[in-house]
């Protein structure tokens, strides 16, 4: 069918209005739009605040948009959810891809249920502050908590065990929710504390290696597999590409920011160290910890100078603009690197993270720390014990974490899902090619999750230590404000400070 | 004259005793100031005095991060504050920032005000243009300068580097030696117009006769400025410095947005440190103590200034 411009526009307007007025289905709407030559293509998540790595160019996939919940779940949503019509649930979250996408498609939940959902998307530290204030006064201002793995243990007394709640409230249980479908390592490291379920895994950024294949091929450099190889390759590239403004690597080394602590802890684990030892003393100042920090200091020399002012956003920007060639960092960057506005579309490749000579055993680390190759920064979504709309919030939580919606979130943004079925979904596999919202890195990500996931200590003080004390002192060292470039002095000062705080909290 | 006029107005308003009793509550027809001050007093109590007292009360508790309970321990936070090196560093940065910004904004503001103090055509528009930065929210200004000073892509940074005025290996906001200067740049851009406005108002209010007399006596423009303009403006200047100084002492937005107190603690001020302790460590009692300490410093410093420069309100 062909249209003249005017007729075509009229047709589009009429179709859109018909869909808005619910006179036609989504499938029919998309079919007609297709006839009119209108595709639903890229939308920029980078415009939505401050996500890890500005996931630009994610695709609003038409097939995903056209698919809905299975019939039994759609029926459950309408029948059970509408019992709570008029309830208003609130939660605050960091601007992570699943949060942003869920906020985008929440209408699909609010329309059939009549439950209002208010999502506050704020910076990470504000999420922590809001949740802390809420549990402090047991206010119930927020029905759901977004809990980053680094603070999850702080909230151990405040969350409803979702698996137990699912069994205890069969009348509210979503059919075929399939708890066993969640990736086991994610459940263990992101959603549980000491074996107790705290929430449902929701977001899993994890460290992988990413490299510019064109630059490596140009200089005949093999993809690095060890920390030593990585540094050597970064040095070689920096030297050779200096004239082109390309650096070997780029870091998220902003002082006083959690991103620097993430980089540092991975360097320490990769050199056989840990943040705490089995005696619950800070061990960043032992031989392995110092080796890791020295390696990181060397990396800084072959990174853009702005690395010390960059968080994950800045690091992504370095990759996205073609400024760096090798990075070991968050996998969530990857879909954005293949976006249409990327200067390096199709040039980055994913690989397994760097291997360590010898990893420290979790039994030799403290506070349930799991030293490994891939630093995870996952989060879970949890039901507040103090919620005044617990049932309505629970309905939303199940909807947001069910197979179809989680898969949809992955299709919309190209980031790692929490469920094994989403990894295996043919729609997800079909997007494993160069293009916006690519999923071609997910095979690597799944391997890291299943085999090499590293987890920070689980302790009540960790939120403060990981976002204030550790990255602030590291920042002083890396920018020359203190310690005269001596990593031992910096780590010894930190050890003294942290051990005193741990002791004062009664954790030693 | 004015009071007489007011009295006559009061007399002119005829309110019958019946109306007074049955229609209007008594305080609405009262001439006593208290009923009229009550709403604003209530607001001040609710949003000024109560938070202050609550912060003071909180400062006498020690927070247990495990149980999240605040345990009464009146000396804990104050002792911690006195032993905290970061507090003393933050005091230094706060004073350095306040004094530097004040001096630059005052000198620039006065110079620009002298230039704009004219009735010639176009100057009115220039004066209006000068006020534009004042209407931008500080957080937005901070974000603007953060982008302009970005070491990799910032237009200001790149401009300075390409002109050979700045070494590329030391990005302004990522180097402990220059980060505070970067924040100052944002503050000066935004708040110099405030000084300009106050100085202009002062200049325009000066009597013309002394200047005419000085001109007849053969005084040069610089003599007129130093012997007439500056002395006559001194009260206005002192007041502007006091208002702006108190404001600068509480700087938070630019630091939070542009450097988050970094690199290291190179730009950490008292308020940004309090914010860090509050938002990141969730140690509300200690954050309250730092805030109270900041208030004490502001009161002491401004009192000394008022005494020293005989500021009159």
mmCIF file of C-alpha atoms in Angstrom, chain A residues 131-436:
data_model
loop_
_atom_site.group_PDB
_atom_site.id
_atom_site.type_symbol
_atom_site.label_atom_id
_atom_site.label_comp_id
_atom_site.label_asym_id
_atom_site.label_seq_id
_atom_site.Cartn_x
_atom_site.Cartn_y
_atom_site.Cartn_z
ATOM 1 C CA UNK A 131 15.829 3.765 52.073
ATOM 2 C CA UNK A 132 17.866 4.254 55.255
ATOM 3 C CA UNK A 133 15.588 7.027 56.487
ATOM 4 C CA UNK A 134 12.560 4.914 55.696
ATOM 5 C CA UNK A 135 13.726 1.906 57.690
ATOM 6 C CA UNK A 136 15.114 4.125 60.439
ATOM 7 C CA UNK A 137 11.657 5.440 61.241
ATOM 8 C CA UNK A 138 9.842 2.374 59.854
ATOM 9 C CA UNK A 139 7.844 4.906 57.881
ATOM 10 C CA UNK A 140 6.606 2.824 54.984
ATOM 11 C CA UNK A 141 7.078 5.787 52.646
ATOM 12 C CA UNK A 142 8.512 3.363 50.125
ATOM 13 C CA UNK A 143 6.819 0.071 49.424
ATOM 14 C CA UNK A 144 9.766 -1.402 47.598
ATOM 15 C CA UNK A 145 13.468 -0.930 48.127
ATOM 16 C CA UNK A 146 16.121 -1.001 45.464
ATOM 17 C CA UNK A 147 19.018 -2.641 47.285
ATOM 18 C CA UNK A 148 22.476 -2.557 45.814
ATOM 19 C CA UNK A 149 24.535 -5.607 46.752
ATOM 20 C CA UNK A 150 26.979 -3.377 48.595
ATOM 21 C CA UNK A 151 24.356 -2.338 51.156
ATOM 22 C CA UNK A 152 22.018 -5.264 51.178
ATOM 23 C CA UNK A 153 23.049 -6.509 54.617
ATOM 24 C CA UNK A 154 22.137 -3.159 56.163
ATOM 25 C CA UNK A 155 18.510 -3.934 55.392
ATOM 26 C CA UNK A 156 18.378 -7.511 56.600
ATOM 27 C CA UNK A 157 15.727 -6.791 59.268
ATOM 28 C CA UNK A 158 13.558 -4.685 56.969
ATOM 29 C CA UNK A 159 12.639 -6.880 54.011
ATOM 30 C CA UNK A 160 10.011 -9.518 53.416
ATOM 31 C CA UNK A 161 11.362 -12.895 52.264
ATOM 32 C CA UNK A 162 9.755 -13.075 48.800
ATOM 33 C CA UNK A 163 9.830 -16.870 48.455
ATOM 34 C CA UNK A 164 8.169 -17.366 51.820
ATOM 35 C CA UNK A 165 5.628 -14.653 51.024
ATOM 36 C CA UNK A 166 4.844 -16.321 47.694
ATOM 37 C CA UNK A 167 4.036 -19.556 49.543
ATOM 38 C CA UNK A 168 2.203 -17.865 52.406
ATOM 39 C CA UNK A 169 -0.057 -15.844 50.127
ATOM 40 C CA UNK A 170 -1.200 -18.248 47.391
ATOM 41 C CA UNK A 171 -4.101 -15.942 46.562
ATOM 42 C CA UNK A 172 -1.583 -13.277 45.492
ATOM 43 C CA UNK A 173 0.924 -15.590 43.823
ATOM 44 C CA UNK A 174 1.549 -15.073 40.139
ATOM 45 C CA UNK A 175 1.123 -18.372 38.261
ATOM 46 C CA UNK A 176 4.246 -19.891 36.697
ATOM 47 C CA UNK A 177 6.535 -17.385 38.363
ATOM 48 C CA UNK A 178 9.239 -20.072 38.432
ATOM 49 C CA UNK A 179 11.685 -19.202 41.207
ATOM 50 C CA UNK A 180 14.123 -21.830 39.981
ATOM 51 C CA UNK A 181 14.567 -19.907 36.757
ATOM 52 C CA UNK A 182 16.641 -17.208 38.497
ATOM 53 C CA UNK A 183 20.361 -17.612 38.037
ATOM 54 C CA UNK A 184 21.622 -19.389 41.168
ATOM 55 C CA UNK A 185 24.809 -17.334 41.607
ATOM 56 C CA UNK A 186 22.748 -14.155 41.302
ATOM 57 C CA UNK A 187 20.333 -15.276 43.975
ATOM 58 C CA UNK A 188 23.194 -16.184 46.286
ATOM 59 C CA UNK A 189 25.240 -13.032 45.794
ATOM 60 C CA UNK A 190 22.662 -10.380 44.976
ATOM 61 C CA UNK A 191 19.428 -11.351 46.692
ATOM 62 C CA UNK A 192 20.450 -13.310 49.773
ATOM 63 C CA UNK A 193 22.262 -12.513 53.000
ATOM 64 C CA UNK A 194 23.413 -15.503 55.033
ATOM 65 C CA UNK A 195 21.041 -17.702 53.057
ATOM 66 C CA UNK A 196 18.006 -15.511 53.709
ATOM 67 C CA UNK A 197 16.110 -14.181 50.684
ATOM 68 C CA UNK A 198 16.021 -10.390 50.815
ATOM 69 C CA UNK A 199 14.416 -9.674 47.463
ATOM 70 C CA UNK A 200 14.356 -10.657 43.819
ATOM 71 C CA UNK A 201 17.479 -10.182 41.651
ATOM 72 C CA UNK A 202 16.839 -7.164 39.472
ATOM 73 C CA UNK A 203 19.985 -5.837 37.848
ATOM 74 C CA UNK A 204 23.399 -7.352 37.248
ATOM 75 C CA UNK A 205 26.165 -5.198 35.879
ATOM 76 C CA UNK A 206 29.351 -7.252 36.025
ATOM 77 C CA UNK A 207 32.966 -6.784 34.997
ATOM 78 C CA UNK A 208 34.054 -8.253 31.675
ATOM 79 C CA UNK A 209 36.924 -7.467 29.388
ATOM 80 C CA UNK A 210 36.154 -5.324 26.355
ATOM 81 C CA UNK A 211 38.632 -4.565 23.607
ATOM 82 C CA UNK A 212 38.879 -2.699 20.304
ATOM 83 C CA UNK A 213 39.570 -5.491 17.840
ATOM 84 C CA UNK A 214 40.692 -3.075 15.101
ATOM 85 C CA UNK A 215 43.388 -1.516 17.277
ATOM 86 C CA UNK A 216 44.592 -4.840 18.629
ATOM 87 C CA UNK A 217 44.806 -6.224 15.089
ATOM 88 C CA UNK A 218 46.574 -3.091 13.849
ATOM 89 C CA UNK A 219 49.327 -3.525 16.443
ATOM 90 C CA UNK A 220 49.295 -7.341 16.324
ATOM 91 C CA UNK A 221 48.420 -7.583 20.014
ATOM 92 C CA UNK A 222 46.670 -10.693 21.307
ATOM 93 C CA UNK A 223 43.587 -10.218 23.449
ATOM 94 C CA UNK A 224 45.016 -9.962 26.981
ATOM 95 C CA UNK A 225 44.083 -12.708 29.410
ATOM 96 C CA UNK A 226 46.188 -11.777 32.438
ATOM 97 C CA UNK A 227 46.707 -8.580 34.412
ATOM 98 C CA UNK A 228 50.311 -8.378 33.216
ATOM 99 C CA UNK A 229 49.249 -8.798 29.562
ATOM 100 C CA UNK A 230 46.610 -6.135 29.964
ATOM 101 C CA UNK A 231 49.061 -3.571 31.311
ATOM 102 C CA UNK A 232 51.642 -4.391 28.635
ATOM 103 C CA UNK A 233 49.035 -4.082 25.883
ATOM 104 C CA UNK A 234 47.703 -0.819 27.286
ATOM 105 C CA UNK A 235 51.211 0.612 27.424
ATOM 106 C CA UNK A 236 51.974 -0.493 23.873
ATOM 107 C CA UNK A 237 48.766 1.000 22.503
ATOM 108 C CA UNK A 238 49.225 4.268 24.386
ATOM 109 C CA UNK A 239 52.721 4.628 23.012
ATOM 110 C CA UNK A 240 51.741 3.789 19.443
ATOM 111 C CA UNK A 241 48.467 5.713 19.322
ATOM 112 C CA UNK A 242 49.538 8.821 21.256
ATOM 113 C CA UNK A 243 49.372 10.905 18.107
ATOM 114 C CA UNK A 244 45.781 9.805 17.418
ATOM 115 C CA UNK A 245 44.592 10.686 20.908
ATOM 116 C CA UNK A 246 43.906 7.037 21.774
ATOM 117 C CA UNK A 247 44.917 5.673 25.176
ATOM 118 C CA UNK A 248 45.539 2.085 26.174
ATOM 119 C CA UNK A 249 42.761 2.043 28.736
ATOM 120 C CA UNK A 250 40.370 4.310 30.618
ATOM 121 C CA UNK A 251 39.409 4.176 34.274
ATOM 122 C CA UNK A 252 36.458 5.120 36.488
ATOM 123 C CA UNK A 253 38.790 6.586 39.107
ATOM 124 C CA UNK A 254 36.809 9.513 40.451
ATOM 125 C CA UNK A 255 37.793 9.982 44.060
ATOM 126 C CA UNK A 256 35.057 9.688 46.641
ATOM 127 C CA UNK A 257 32.926 7.707 44.212
ATOM 128 C CA UNK A 258 31.905 4.058 44.411
ATOM 129 C CA UNK A 259 33.184 3.504 40.868
ATOM 130 C CA UNK A 260 36.788 3.895 42.046
ATOM 131 C CA UNK A 261 36.224 1.367 44.829
ATOM 132 C CA UNK A 262 34.902 -1.072 42.197
ATOM 133 C CA UNK A 263 38.003 -0.672 40.025
ATOM 134 C CA UNK A 264 40.299 -0.973 43.032
ATOM 135 C CA UNK A 265 38.643 -4.040 44.543
ATOM 136 C CA UNK A 266 38.831 -5.855 41.200
ATOM 137 C CA UNK A 267 42.547 -5.036 40.975
ATOM 138 C CA UNK A 268 43.068 -6.369 44.500
ATOM 139 C CA UNK A 269 41.119 -9.594 43.859
ATOM 140 C CA UNK A 270 42.923 -10.076 40.560
ATOM 141 C CA UNK A 271 46.253 -10.023 42.356
ATOM 142 C CA UNK A 272 45.209 -12.625 44.910
ATOM 143 C CA UNK A 273 44.067 -10.254 47.627
ATOM 144 C CA UNK A 274 40.845 -9.349 49.369
ATOM 145 C CA UNK A 275 39.316 -6.344 51.091
ATOM 146 C CA UNK A 276 39.021 -8.082 54.453
ATOM 147 C CA UNK A 277 40.843 -11.123 55.728
ATOM 148 C CA UNK A 278 39.279 -13.991 57.633
ATOM 149 C CA UNK A 279 39.925 -12.147 60.915
ATOM 150 C CA UNK A 280 37.690 -9.346 59.632
ATOM 151 C CA UNK A 281 40.612 -6.938 59.403
ATOM 152 C CA UNK A 282 41.114 -4.725 56.374
ATOM 153 C CA UNK A 283 43.636 -6.431 54.113
ATOM 154 C CA UNK A 284 44.098 -3.973 51.293
ATOM 155 C CA UNK A 285 47.503 -3.271 52.812
ATOM 156 C CA UNK A 286 48.854 -6.800 52.507
ATOM 157 C CA UNK A 287 51.275 -7.886 49.778
ATOM 158 C CA UNK A 288 48.557 -8.842 47.281
ATOM 159 C CA UNK A 289 46.538 -5.716 47.965
ATOM 160 C CA UNK A 290 49.529 -3.480 47.369
ATOM 161 C CA UNK A 291 50.381 -5.370 44.158
ATOM 162 C CA UNK A 292 46.865 -4.724 42.902
ATOM 163 C CA UNK A 293 47.006 -1.051 43.754
ATOM 164 C CA UNK A 294 50.430 -0.641 42.130
ATOM 165 C CA UNK A 295 49.063 -2.242 38.973
ATOM 166 C CA UNK A 296 46.177 0.213 39.029
ATOM 167 C CA UNK A 297 48.551 3.156 39.482
ATOM 168 C CA UNK A 298 50.452 1.978 36.402
ATOM 169 C CA UNK A 299 47.197 1.767 34.433
ATOM 170 C CA UNK A 300 46.442 5.366 35.334
ATOM 171 C CA UNK A 301 49.583 6.418 33.482
ATOM 172 C CA UNK A 302 48.190 5.024 30.227
ATOM 173 C CA UNK A 303 44.664 6.362 30.715
ATOM 174 C CA UNK A 304 43.126 9.697 29.726
ATOM 175 C CA UNK A 305 44.048 12.245 32.419
ATOM 176 C CA UNK A 306 40.372 12.818 33.047
ATOM 177 C CA UNK A 307 40.090 9.283 34.455
ATOM 178 C CA UNK A 308 40.523 10.671 37.964
ATOM 179 C CA UNK A 309 37.402 12.776 37.451
ATOM 180 C CA UNK A 310 35.404 10.022 35.754
ATOM 181 C CA UNK A 311 32.797 7.653 37.103
ATOM 182 C CA UNK A 312 31.307 4.840 35.016
ATOM 183 C CA UNK A 313 29.649 7.488 32.840
ATOM 184 C CA UNK A 314 32.980 9.041 31.974
ATOM 185 C CA UNK A 315 34.541 5.649 31.337
ATOM 186 C CA UNK A 316 31.733 4.717 28.968
ATOM 187 C CA UNK A 317 32.166 8.058 27.186
ATOM 188 C CA UNK A 318 35.872 7.300 26.675
ATOM 189 C CA UNK A 319 34.939 3.983 25.051
ATOM 190 C CA UNK A 320 32.011 5.373 23.088
ATOM 191 C CA UNK A 321 34.065 8.206 21.613
ATOM 192 C CA UNK A 322 36.964 6.012 20.555
ATOM 193 C CA UNK A 323 39.377 7.422 23.117
ATOM 194 C CA UNK A 324 40.460 4.080 24.626
ATOM 195 C CA UNK A 325 41.211 0.586 23.370
ATOM 196 C CA UNK A 326 41.029 -1.800 26.329
ATOM 197 C CA UNK A 327 38.721 -1.745 29.319
ATOM 198 C CA UNK A 328 37.807 -4.173 32.054
ATOM 199 C CA UNK A 329 34.561 -2.849 33.412
ATOM 200 C CA UNK A 330 30.756 -3.062 33.430
ATOM 201 C CA UNK A 331 29.195 -5.226 30.741
ATOM 202 C CA UNK A 332 26.266 -2.802 30.619
ATOM 203 C CA UNK A 333 28.390 -0.463 28.518
ATOM 204 C CA UNK A 334 28.343 -2.862 25.630
ATOM 205 C CA UNK A 335 24.927 -2.231 24.006
ATOM 206 C CA UNK A 336 25.670 1.489 23.915
ATOM 207 C CA UNK A 337 28.955 0.895 22.108
ATOM 208 C CA UNK A 338 27.001 -0.571 19.203
ATOM 209 C CA UNK A 339 24.504 2.293 19.141
ATOM 210 C CA UNK A 340 24.009 4.367 16.025
ATOM 211 C CA UNK A 341 25.597 7.429 17.614
ATOM 212 C CA UNK A 342 28.724 5.512 18.631
ATOM 213 C CA UNK A 343 31.946 6.416 16.867
ATOM 214 C CA UNK A 344 33.111 2.839 17.327
ATOM 215 C CA UNK A 345 30.018 0.885 16.373
ATOM 216 C CA UNK A 346 30.861 -2.774 15.886
ATOM 217 C CA UNK A 347 34.517 -2.314 16.811
ATOM 218 C CA UNK A 348 34.365 -3.399 20.442
ATOM 219 C CA UNK A 349 34.362 -7.073 21.338
ATOM 220 C CA UNK A 350 33.545 -8.730 24.662
ATOM 221 C CA UNK A 351 35.827 -11.266 26.326
ATOM 222 C CA UNK A 352 36.094 -13.113 29.606
ATOM 223 C CA UNK A 353 37.635 -11.076 32.421
ATOM 224 C CA UNK A 354 41.359 -11.208 33.133
ATOM 225 C CA UNK A 355 42.523 -14.290 34.991
ATOM 226 C CA UNK A 356 44.348 -14.080 38.288
ATOM 227 C CA UNK A 357 47.494 -16.040 39.128
ATOM 228 C CA UNK A 358 45.842 -17.206 42.298
ATOM 229 C CA UNK A 359 42.554 -16.106 43.765
ATOM 230 C CA UNK A 360 42.143 -15.792 47.515
ATOM 231 C CA UNK A 361 39.638 -18.294 48.809
ATOM 232 C CA UNK A 362 36.353 -16.873 50.149
ATOM 233 C CA UNK A 363 37.097 -18.683 53.416
ATOM 234 C CA UNK A 364 40.206 -16.514 53.797
ATOM 235 C CA UNK A 365 38.205 -13.333 53.261
ATOM 236 C CA UNK A 366 35.856 -11.663 55.712
ATOM 237 C CA UNK A 367 32.196 -10.689 55.807
ATOM 238 C CA UNK A 368 31.138 -13.125 53.045
ATOM 239 C CA UNK A 369 33.388 -11.447 50.504
ATOM 240 C CA UNK A 370 33.897 -13.552 47.363
ATOM 241 C CA UNK A 371 37.140 -12.671 45.581
ATOM 242 C CA UNK A 372 36.904 -13.587 41.901
ATOM 243 C CA UNK A 373 37.440 -12.323 38.344
ATOM 244 C CA UNK A 374 34.231 -10.412 37.667
ATOM 245 C CA UNK A 375 33.187 -7.680 40.079
ATOM 246 C CA UNK A 376 29.417 -7.614 40.246
ATOM 247 C CA UNK A 377 27.361 -4.563 41.087
ATOM 248 C CA UNK A 378 23.993 -6.230 41.119
ATOM 249 C CA UNK A 379 20.878 -5.178 42.922
ATOM 250 C CA UNK A 380 17.648 -6.708 44.016
ATOM 251 C CA UNK A 381 14.187 -5.309 44.475
ATOM 252 C CA UNK A 382 12.754 -5.927 47.913
ATOM 253 C CA UNK A 383 9.389 -5.675 49.590
ATOM 254 C CA UNK A 384 9.417 -3.404 52.629
ATOM 255 C CA UNK A 385 8.144 -4.835 55.901
ATOM 256 C CA UNK A 386 6.781 -1.390 56.688
ATOM 257 C CA UNK A 387 4.853 -0.917 53.438
ATOM 258 C CA UNK A 388 1.271 0.215 53.843
ATOM 259 C CA UNK A 389 0.398 -1.315 50.461
ATOM 260 C CA UNK A 390 2.272 -4.562 50.791
ATOM 261 C CA UNK A 391 -0.084 -6.625 48.641
ATOM 262 C CA UNK A 392 -0.242 -4.123 45.788
ATOM 263 C CA UNK A 393 3.526 -3.707 45.874
ATOM 264 C CA UNK A 394 3.945 -7.475 45.857
ATOM 265 C CA UNK A 395 1.781 -7.754 42.730
ATOM 266 C CA UNK A 396 3.955 -5.131 41.020
ATOM 267 C CA UNK A 397 7.147 -6.824 42.153
ATOM 268 C CA UNK A 398 6.081 -10.167 40.683
ATOM 269 C CA UNK A 399 5.016 -8.524 37.441
ATOM 270 C CA UNK A 400 8.309 -6.627 37.130
ATOM 271 C CA UNK A 401 10.362 -9.754 37.780
ATOM 272 C CA UNK A 402 8.392 -12.323 35.790
ATOM 273 C CA UNK A 403 9.905 -14.075 32.799
ATOM 274 C CA UNK A 404 8.244 -12.034 30.090
ATOM 275 C CA UNK A 405 8.890 -8.597 31.580
ATOM 276 C CA UNK A 406 12.496 -9.387 32.456
ATOM 277 C CA UNK A 407 13.069 -10.647 28.924
ATOM 278 C CA UNK A 408 11.416 -7.536 27.570
ATOM 279 C CA UNK A 409 13.716 -5.377 29.664
ATOM 280 C CA UNK A 410 16.693 -7.164 28.142
ATOM 281 C CA UNK A 411 15.308 -6.735 24.639
ATOM 282 C CA UNK A 412 14.763 -3.048 25.229
ATOM 283 C CA UNK A 413 18.206 -2.351 26.586
ATOM 284 C CA UNK A 414 20.528 -5.221 25.762
ATOM 285 C CA UNK A 415 21.635 -5.655 29.357
ATOM 286 C CA UNK A 416 22.036 -8.860 31.288
ATOM 287 C CA UNK A 417 18.859 -10.523 32.550
ATOM 288 C CA UNK A 418 18.414 -12.283 35.871
ATOM 289 C CA UNK A 419 16.665 -15.344 34.544
ATOM 290 C CA UNK A 420 18.170 -18.263 32.688
ATOM 291 C CA UNK A 421 15.136 -18.362 30.407
ATOM 292 C CA UNK A 422 15.792 -14.789 29.309
ATOM 293 C CA UNK A 423 19.357 -15.638 28.327
ATOM 294 C CA UNK A 424 18.015 -18.563 26.305
ATOM 295 C CA UNK A 425 15.083 -16.672 24.767
ATOM 296 C CA UNK A 426 15.236 -16.822 20.941
ATOM 297 C CA UNK A 427 14.351 -13.124 20.720
ATOM 298 C CA UNK A 428 17.346 -12.280 22.893
ATOM 299 C CA UNK A 429 19.628 -14.551 20.876
ATOM 300 C CA UNK A 430 18.357 -13.017 17.638
ATOM 301 C CA UNK A 431 19.710 -9.635 18.733
ATOM 302 C CA UNK A 432 23.240 -10.956 19.195
ATOM 303 C CA UNK A 433 24.556 -8.914 16.302
ATOM 304 C CA UNK A 434 26.022 -5.458 15.844
ATOM 305 C CA UNK A 435 23.372 -2.825 16.371
ATOM 306 C CA UNK A 436 21.615 -0.753 19.008
#
